[in-house]
XYZ file of C-alpha atoms in Angstrom:
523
model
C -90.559 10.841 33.945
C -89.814 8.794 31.197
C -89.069 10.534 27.772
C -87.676 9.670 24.617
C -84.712 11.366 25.227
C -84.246 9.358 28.587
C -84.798 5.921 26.738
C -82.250 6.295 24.035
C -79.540 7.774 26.421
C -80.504 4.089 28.175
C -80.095 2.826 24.920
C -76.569 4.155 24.349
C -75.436 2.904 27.366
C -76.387 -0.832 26.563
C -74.462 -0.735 23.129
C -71.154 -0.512 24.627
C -72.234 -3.604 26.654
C -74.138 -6.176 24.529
C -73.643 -7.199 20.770
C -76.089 -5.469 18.070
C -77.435 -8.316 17.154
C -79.021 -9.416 20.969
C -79.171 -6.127 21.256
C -82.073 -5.815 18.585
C -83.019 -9.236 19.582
C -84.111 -8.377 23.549
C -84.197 -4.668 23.331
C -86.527 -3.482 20.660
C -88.728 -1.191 22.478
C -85.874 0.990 22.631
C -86.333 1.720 18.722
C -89.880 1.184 19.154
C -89.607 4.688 20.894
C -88.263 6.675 18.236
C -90.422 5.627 15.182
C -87.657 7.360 13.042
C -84.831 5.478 14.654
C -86.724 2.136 14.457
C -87.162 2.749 11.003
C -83.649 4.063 9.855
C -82.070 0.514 11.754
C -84.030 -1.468 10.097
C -83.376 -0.106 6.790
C -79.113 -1.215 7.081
C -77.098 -4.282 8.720
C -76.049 -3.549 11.761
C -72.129 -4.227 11.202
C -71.063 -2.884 15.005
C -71.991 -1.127 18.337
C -70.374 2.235 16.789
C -72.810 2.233 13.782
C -75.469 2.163 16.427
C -73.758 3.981 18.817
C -73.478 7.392 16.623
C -76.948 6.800 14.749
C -79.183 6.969 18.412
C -76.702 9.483 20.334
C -77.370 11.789 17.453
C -81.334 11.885 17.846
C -82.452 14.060 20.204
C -86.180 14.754 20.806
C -87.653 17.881 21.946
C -90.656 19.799 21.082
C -92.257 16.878 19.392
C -89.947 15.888 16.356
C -86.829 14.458 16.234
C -83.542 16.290 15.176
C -81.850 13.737 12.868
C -78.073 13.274 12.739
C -76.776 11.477 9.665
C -74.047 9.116 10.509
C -71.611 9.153 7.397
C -67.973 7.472 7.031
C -65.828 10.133 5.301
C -68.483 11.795 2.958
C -71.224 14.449 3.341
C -75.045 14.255 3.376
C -76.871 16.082 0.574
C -78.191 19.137 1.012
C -81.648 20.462 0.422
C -82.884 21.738 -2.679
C -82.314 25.237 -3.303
C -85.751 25.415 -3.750
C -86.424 25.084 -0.284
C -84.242 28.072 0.497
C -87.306 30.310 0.071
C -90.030 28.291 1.922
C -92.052 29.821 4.545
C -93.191 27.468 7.203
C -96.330 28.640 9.500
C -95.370 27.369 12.920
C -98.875 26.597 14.957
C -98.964 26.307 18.372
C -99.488 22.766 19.413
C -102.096 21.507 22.371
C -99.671 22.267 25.782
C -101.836 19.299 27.239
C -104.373 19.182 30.029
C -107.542 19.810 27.006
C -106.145 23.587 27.143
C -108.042 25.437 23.898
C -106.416 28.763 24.105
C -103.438 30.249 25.276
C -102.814 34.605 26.428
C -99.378 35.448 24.603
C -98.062 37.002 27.253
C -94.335 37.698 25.658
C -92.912 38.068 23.065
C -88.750 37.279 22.330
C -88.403 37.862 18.562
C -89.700 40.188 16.541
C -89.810 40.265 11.944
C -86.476 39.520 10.874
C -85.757 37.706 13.782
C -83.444 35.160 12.977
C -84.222 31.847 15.216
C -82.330 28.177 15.489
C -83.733 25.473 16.397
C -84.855 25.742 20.407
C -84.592 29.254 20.649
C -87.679 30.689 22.738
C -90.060 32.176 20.050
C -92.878 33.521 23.071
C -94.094 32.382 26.457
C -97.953 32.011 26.837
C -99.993 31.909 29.736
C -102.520 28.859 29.694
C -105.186 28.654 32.551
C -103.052 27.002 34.605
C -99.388 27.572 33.700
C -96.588 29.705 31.927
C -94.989 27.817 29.252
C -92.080 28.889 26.779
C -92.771 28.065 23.330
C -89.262 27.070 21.357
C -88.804 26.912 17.115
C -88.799 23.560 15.498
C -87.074 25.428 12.496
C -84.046 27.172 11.562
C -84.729 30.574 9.773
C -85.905 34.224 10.136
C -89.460 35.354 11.642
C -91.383 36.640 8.595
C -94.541 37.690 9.955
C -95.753 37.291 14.085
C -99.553 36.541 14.192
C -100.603 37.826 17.680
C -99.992 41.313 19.842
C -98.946 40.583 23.318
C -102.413 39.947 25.786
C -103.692 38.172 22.742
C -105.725 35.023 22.726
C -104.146 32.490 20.654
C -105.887 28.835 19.923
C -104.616 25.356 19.767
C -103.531 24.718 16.348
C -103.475 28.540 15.113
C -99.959 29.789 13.425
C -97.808 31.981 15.636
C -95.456 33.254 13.229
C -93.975 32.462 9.682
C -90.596 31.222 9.594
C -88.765 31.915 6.430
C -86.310 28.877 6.715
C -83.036 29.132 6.151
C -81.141 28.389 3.389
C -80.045 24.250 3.404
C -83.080 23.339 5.523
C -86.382 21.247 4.633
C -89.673 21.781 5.430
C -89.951 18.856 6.835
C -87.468 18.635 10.150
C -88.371 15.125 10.300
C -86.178 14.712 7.271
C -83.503 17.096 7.454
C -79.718 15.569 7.814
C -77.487 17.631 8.700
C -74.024 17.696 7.105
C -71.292 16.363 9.742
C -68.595 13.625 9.517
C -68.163 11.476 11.870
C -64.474 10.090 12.770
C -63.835 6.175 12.607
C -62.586 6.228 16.033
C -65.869 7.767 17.873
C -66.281 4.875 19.665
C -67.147 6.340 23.479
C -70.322 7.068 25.043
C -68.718 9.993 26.026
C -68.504 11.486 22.863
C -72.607 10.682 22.286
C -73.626 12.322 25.166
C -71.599 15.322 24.589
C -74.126 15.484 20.796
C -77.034 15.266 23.853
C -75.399 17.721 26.240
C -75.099 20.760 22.884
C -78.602 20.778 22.528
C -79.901 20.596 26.277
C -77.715 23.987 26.321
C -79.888 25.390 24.142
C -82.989 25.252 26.337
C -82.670 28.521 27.793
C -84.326 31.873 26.754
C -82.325 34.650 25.214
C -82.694 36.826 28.654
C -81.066 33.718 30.745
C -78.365 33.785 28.040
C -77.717 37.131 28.516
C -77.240 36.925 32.383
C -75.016 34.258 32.199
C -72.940 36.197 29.945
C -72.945 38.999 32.243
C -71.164 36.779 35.492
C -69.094 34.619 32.958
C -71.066 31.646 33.812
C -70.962 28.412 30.926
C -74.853 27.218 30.520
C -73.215 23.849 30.448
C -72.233 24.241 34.129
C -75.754 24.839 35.255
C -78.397 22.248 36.442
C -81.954 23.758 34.797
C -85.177 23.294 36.917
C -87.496 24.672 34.513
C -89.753 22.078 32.114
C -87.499 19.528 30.183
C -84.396 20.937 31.671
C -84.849 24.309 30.453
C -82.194 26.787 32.261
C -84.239 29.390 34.332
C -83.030 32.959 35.904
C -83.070 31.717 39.224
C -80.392 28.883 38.366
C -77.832 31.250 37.346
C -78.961 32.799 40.545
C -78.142 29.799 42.257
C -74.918 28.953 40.554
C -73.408 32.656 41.125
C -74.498 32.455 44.706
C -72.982 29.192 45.297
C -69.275 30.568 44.134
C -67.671 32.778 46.550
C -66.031 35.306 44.146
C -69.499 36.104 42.246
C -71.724 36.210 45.330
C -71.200 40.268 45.071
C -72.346 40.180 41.557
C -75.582 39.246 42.306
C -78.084 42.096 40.210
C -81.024 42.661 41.159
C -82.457 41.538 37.416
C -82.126 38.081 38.376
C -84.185 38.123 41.776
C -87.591 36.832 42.311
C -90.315 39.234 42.812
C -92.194 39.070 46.388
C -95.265 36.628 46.858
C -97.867 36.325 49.558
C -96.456 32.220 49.682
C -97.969 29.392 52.492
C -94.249 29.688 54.172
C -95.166 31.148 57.279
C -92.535 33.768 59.132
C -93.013 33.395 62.758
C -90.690 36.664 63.650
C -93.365 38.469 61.709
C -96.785 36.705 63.634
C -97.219 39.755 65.815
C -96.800 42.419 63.160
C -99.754 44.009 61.376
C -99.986 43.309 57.770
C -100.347 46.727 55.812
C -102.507 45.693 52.911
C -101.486 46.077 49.058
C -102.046 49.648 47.943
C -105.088 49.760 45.142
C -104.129 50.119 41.630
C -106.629 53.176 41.045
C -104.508 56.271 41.786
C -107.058 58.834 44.057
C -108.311 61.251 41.833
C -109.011 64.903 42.192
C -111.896 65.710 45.039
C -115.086 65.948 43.447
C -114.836 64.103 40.512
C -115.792 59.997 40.064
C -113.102 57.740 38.136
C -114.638 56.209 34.908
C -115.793 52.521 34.936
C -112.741 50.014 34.126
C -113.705 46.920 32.397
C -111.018 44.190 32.470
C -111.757 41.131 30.481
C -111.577 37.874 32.882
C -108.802 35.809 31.078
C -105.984 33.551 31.732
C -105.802 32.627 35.932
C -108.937 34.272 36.661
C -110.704 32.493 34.303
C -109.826 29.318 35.330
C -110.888 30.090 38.582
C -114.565 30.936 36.889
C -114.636 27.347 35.468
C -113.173 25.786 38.587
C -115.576 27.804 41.146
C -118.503 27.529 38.970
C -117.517 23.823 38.807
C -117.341 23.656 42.774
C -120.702 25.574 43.306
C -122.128 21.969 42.758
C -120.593 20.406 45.302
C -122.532 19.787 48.725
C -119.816 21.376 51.136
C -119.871 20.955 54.712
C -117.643 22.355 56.882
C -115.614 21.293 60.548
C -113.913 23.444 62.299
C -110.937 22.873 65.507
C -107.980 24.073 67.270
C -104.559 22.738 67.325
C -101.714 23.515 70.081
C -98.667 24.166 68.228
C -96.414 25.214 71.294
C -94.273 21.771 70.888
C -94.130 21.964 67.472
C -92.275 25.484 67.249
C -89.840 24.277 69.921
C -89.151 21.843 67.136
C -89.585 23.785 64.277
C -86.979 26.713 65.889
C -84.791 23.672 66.356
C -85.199 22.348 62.262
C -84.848 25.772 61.573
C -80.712 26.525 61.519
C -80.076 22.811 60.511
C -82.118 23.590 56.932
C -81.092 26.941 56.629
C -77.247 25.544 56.617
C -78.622 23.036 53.809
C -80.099 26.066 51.502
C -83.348 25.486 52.832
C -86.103 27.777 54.476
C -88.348 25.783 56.564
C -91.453 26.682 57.534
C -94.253 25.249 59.479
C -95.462 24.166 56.023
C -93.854 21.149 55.289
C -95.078 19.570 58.961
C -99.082 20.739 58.380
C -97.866 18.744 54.852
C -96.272 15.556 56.039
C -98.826 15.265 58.907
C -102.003 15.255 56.356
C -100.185 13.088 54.148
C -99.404 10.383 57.710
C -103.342 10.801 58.062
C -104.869 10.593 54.359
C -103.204 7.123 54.920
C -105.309 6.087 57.703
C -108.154 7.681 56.176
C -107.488 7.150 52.144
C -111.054 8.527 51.225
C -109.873 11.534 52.068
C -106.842 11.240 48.957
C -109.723 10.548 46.686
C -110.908 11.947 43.239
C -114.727 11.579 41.935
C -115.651 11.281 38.441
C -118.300 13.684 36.754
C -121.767 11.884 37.762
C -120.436 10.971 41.101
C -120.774 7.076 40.136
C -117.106 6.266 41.062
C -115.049 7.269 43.382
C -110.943 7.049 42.824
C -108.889 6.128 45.980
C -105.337 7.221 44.653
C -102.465 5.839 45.839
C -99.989 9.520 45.214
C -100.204 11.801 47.992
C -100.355 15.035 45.814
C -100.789 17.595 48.139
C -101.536 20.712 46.435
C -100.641 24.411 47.994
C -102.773 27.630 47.753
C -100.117 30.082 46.623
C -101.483 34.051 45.850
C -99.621 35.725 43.123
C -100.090 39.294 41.287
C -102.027 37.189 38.672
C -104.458 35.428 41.444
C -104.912 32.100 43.470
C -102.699 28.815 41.696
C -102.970 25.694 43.630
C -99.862 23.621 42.292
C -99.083 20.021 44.318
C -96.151 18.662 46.005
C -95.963 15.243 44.343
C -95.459 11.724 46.108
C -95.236 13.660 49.886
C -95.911 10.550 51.361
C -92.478 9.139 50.371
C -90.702 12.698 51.182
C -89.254 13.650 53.918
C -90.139 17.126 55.952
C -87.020 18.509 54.336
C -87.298 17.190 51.020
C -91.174 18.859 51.038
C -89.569 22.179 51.860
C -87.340 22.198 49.020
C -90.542 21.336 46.523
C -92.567 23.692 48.680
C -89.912 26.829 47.944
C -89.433 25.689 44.295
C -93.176 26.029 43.706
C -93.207 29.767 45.435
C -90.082 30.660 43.455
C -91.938 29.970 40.086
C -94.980 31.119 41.188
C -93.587 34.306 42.000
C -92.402 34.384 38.364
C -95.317 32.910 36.737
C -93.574 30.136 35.486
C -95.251 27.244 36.608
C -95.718 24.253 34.851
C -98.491 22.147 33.774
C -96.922 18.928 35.774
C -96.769 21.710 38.466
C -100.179 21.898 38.385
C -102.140 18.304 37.434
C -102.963 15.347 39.361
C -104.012 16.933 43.329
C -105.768 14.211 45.700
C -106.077 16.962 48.839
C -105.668 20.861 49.448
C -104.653 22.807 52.694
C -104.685 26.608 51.524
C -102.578 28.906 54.844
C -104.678 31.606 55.188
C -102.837 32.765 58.184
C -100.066 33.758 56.296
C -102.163 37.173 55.171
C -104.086 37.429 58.834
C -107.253 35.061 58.474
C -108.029 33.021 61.369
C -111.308 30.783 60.304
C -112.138 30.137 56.826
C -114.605 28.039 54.278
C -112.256 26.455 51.929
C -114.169 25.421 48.589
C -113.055 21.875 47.503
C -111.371 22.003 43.991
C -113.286 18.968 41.521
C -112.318 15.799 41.199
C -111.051 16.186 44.943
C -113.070 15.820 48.110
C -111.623 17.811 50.963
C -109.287 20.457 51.531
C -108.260 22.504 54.739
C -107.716 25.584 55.282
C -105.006 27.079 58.376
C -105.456 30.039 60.196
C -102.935 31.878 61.665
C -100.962 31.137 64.694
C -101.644 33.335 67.881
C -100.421 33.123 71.303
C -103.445 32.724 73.509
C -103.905 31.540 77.225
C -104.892 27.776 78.068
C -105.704 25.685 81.103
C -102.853 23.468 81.384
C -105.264 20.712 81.704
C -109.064 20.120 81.956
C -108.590 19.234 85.683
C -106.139 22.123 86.734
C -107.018 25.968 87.435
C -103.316 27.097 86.163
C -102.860 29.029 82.718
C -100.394 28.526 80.541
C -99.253 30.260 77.284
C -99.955 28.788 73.754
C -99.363 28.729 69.859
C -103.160 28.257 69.155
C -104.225 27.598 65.491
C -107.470 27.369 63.938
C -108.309 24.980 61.086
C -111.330 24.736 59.010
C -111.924 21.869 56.421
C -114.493 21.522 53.892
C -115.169 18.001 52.286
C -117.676 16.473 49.637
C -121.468 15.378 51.370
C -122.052 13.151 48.670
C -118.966 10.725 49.319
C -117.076 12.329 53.193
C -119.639 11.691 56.054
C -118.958 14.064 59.140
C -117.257 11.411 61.131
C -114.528 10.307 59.001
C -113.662 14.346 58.629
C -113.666 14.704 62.404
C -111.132 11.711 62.650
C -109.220 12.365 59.990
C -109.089 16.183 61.634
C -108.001 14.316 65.124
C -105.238 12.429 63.865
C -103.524 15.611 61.804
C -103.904 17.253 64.961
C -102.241 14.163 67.117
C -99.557 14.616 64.909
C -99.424 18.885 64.874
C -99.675 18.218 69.296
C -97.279 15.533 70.104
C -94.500 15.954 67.180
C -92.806 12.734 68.351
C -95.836 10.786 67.035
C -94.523 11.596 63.284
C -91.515 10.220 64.046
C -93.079 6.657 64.971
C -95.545 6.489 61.555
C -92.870 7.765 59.191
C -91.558 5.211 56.395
């Protein structure tokens, strides 16, 4: 993705390479991109690439404004007026995207007196669809906090006063911040290292505190969280991957369990002991009071996106695959990802196999609009995943499968399960599905009716894999032992006519049969 941030870095880059002057001339969309940029370059002569040079490596965007770094030869900036010292800013919480109205505050990381810099994690909300960290625009000190945690908070509403701290505007827009800059900066090196301070910073005080705990420099660590925020499970990651810390490892910075699509096949036989209920028995003779739990956050999204589905004309078709060559191959792929760091299941096949079919049958990969007057062939294969968590059903998408391979869909696959399990999935996580497959075998189910999530028009639904005798062939008497697995799709009437399902269905399973026959349509 494409960001601000991205385009100036590309920006830097050029200056060491091309006069100013041409520079302007062919490559004005770069300023074009930072309005503030564009405007303070326009304002001077250009006298050399090193002008340039420190003015865009010292603008980094995040959060929505732009932290301004005031080149100066030898002097200092003016500060702010002193009466600004004692301004107190209300900082609203701005639209997370996806037309989300309201947010549950689900944590809280400060508290009144708080003091915060820019970046630092203020709270993390929980949207209808995803977690997301909210960060400070300001430097200052938390003078009042608006909401309780479990609190509905709206688009545009204040979270907290920030009194701001002494020096800074109340406008961040304009702030400059006093720094000299030496005459001989002259290396892109030395901008990126302004870049690399703050994407340091993009990690919540908890994360911090781990990595303090194993010695571990948030500079060192790749973050896979939203905008390159530093997550728990990347120190994780990094401790594991050094020899001396792999003891180390606390049990703080684990995931929690989740029922995930990632099959286990030693565990196919086993009987699954179901989740204890979270009413304790009570004494005999007596009846529990009603509990009334308001329906918020996950579960009502799943109101508006069932109620939303109800008008759908489902129909359903139903088949069995034979598996038995495909966990030959699987138990093969098996060793060879787990030396790579990666656990793969029978997932990532049922994946790349629907994605090699919604090719030959693309109306399948479709989205329809409202009034069912269009319908949306889209080119992305973004197959989304049923995942159940403690807070209920999420459905985020592997993105572009069909130019992924098997391995590369296990990696997404287990990064989606790992923030799932922690509830911090994003938005992007979320948006933008063309087709479902939801593994109900992974809890027990064998056949299902899988409702189609709007604007897509099918989705499929696995049951779970059981060894069952088969006639070898149609024209032999001799029994042989199989994987069996049931699937069950559902598709839109209006638009998906029983045929194309029942070919569509025919090729996955061509694929799920005879393995080789992946190998043959891959790209």
């Amino acid at each position: 993705m494409i960001t601000r941030r991205s385009i100036l870095i590309r920006a830097v880059s050029r200056f060491q390479t091309e006069p100013p002057n041409l520079y302007a001339r062919n490559h004005a969309q770069f300023y074009r991109n930072s309005s503030y940029l564009a405007s303070l370059i326009s304002g001077r002569t250009i006298r050399n690439c090193e002008d340039v040079l420190r003015t865009s490596a010292a603008y980094v965007q995040h959060g929505g404004f732009m932290r301004a770094h005031q080149p100066v030869r030898r002097q200092q900036t003016a500060t702010a007026s002193s009466s600004d010292a004692n301004d107190i800013i209300q900082f609203k919480l701005s639209d997370i995207g996806e037309g989300i109205a309201e947010v549950v505050i689900k944590e809280w990381f400060v508290k009144t007196g708080t003091k915060v810099n820019q970046f630092d994690a203020i709270c993390e909300v929980q949207s209808d669809k995803a977690s997301v960290t909210i960060t400070s625009r300001y430097d200052g000190v938390i003078h009042k906090i608006h909401y309780g945690v479990d609190d509905v908070a709206k688009v545009g509403s204040p979270l907290v006063d920030i009194k701001l701290k002494e020096g800074s505007m109340t406008n961040p827009m304009a702030k400059l911040h006093q720094e000299v800059i030496p005459d001989d900066m002259s290396s892109l090196q030395d901008a990126r290292s302004i870049e690399k301070e703050h994407v340091k910073s993009l990690a919540t005080p908890a994360v911090r505190r781990i990595a303090s705990e194993h010695n571990v420099k948030l500079s060192d660590v790749k973050g896979t969280g939203r905008d390159g925020r530093i997550l728990k499970e990347d120190i994780q990651r990094f401790v594991d991957s050094s020899q001396e810390a792999k003891k180390k490892i606390t049990e703080k910075i684990s995931a929690p369990s989740v029922e995930s699509v990632s099959r286990k096949p030693d565990k196919e036989d086993k009987p699954i002991i179901p989740k204890a209920s979270v009413f304790r028995p009570t004494e005999s003779g007596k009846v529990p009071e009603d509990v009334v739990e308001p329906i918020k956050g996950i579960k009502k999204a799943m109101v508006k996106t069932m109620s939303a589905a109800l008008q759908i004309p489902h129909f359903g078709y139903c088949d069995e695959v034979d598996l038995t060559q495909l966990v030959q191959l699987r138990s093969q792929l098996k060793e060879l990802a787990k030396s790579r760091g990666i656990n793969f299941s029978y997932m990532p096949l049922f994946i790349k196999a629907a994605s090699l079919a919604l090719t030959q049958y693309p109306v399948l990969n479709a989205h329809v609009d409202e009034n069912c007057e269009n319908l949306i062939y889209k080119g992305a294969h973004n197959i989304g995943v049923a995942i159940d968590t403690g807070n209920g059903l999420l459905v985020p998408n592997i993105k572009n499968v069909q130019t992924k391979s098997c391995l590369d869909i296990a990696s997404d696959l287990t990064g989606l399960q790992e923030r799932a399990a922690k509830n911090q999935l994003s938005p992007e996580d979320m948006k933008n599905v063309t087709f479902s497959l939801s593994n109900i075998g992974s809890i027990g189910g064998t056949y299902a009716k899988p409702v189609i999530l709007p604007p897509t028009v099918a989705i499929g639904a696995l049951g779970k894999i059981q060894v069952l005798p088969r006639y070898a062939d149609k024209h032999s008497d001799v029994i042989k032992k199989c994987h069996i697995m049931q699937v069950s799709w559902s598709a839109d009437h209006r638009v998906i006519d029983g045929a194309s399902m029942a070919r569509f269905s025919n090729l996955w399973k061509s694929y799920l049969e005879n393995p080789s026959l992946m190998l043959l349509d891959m790209k």
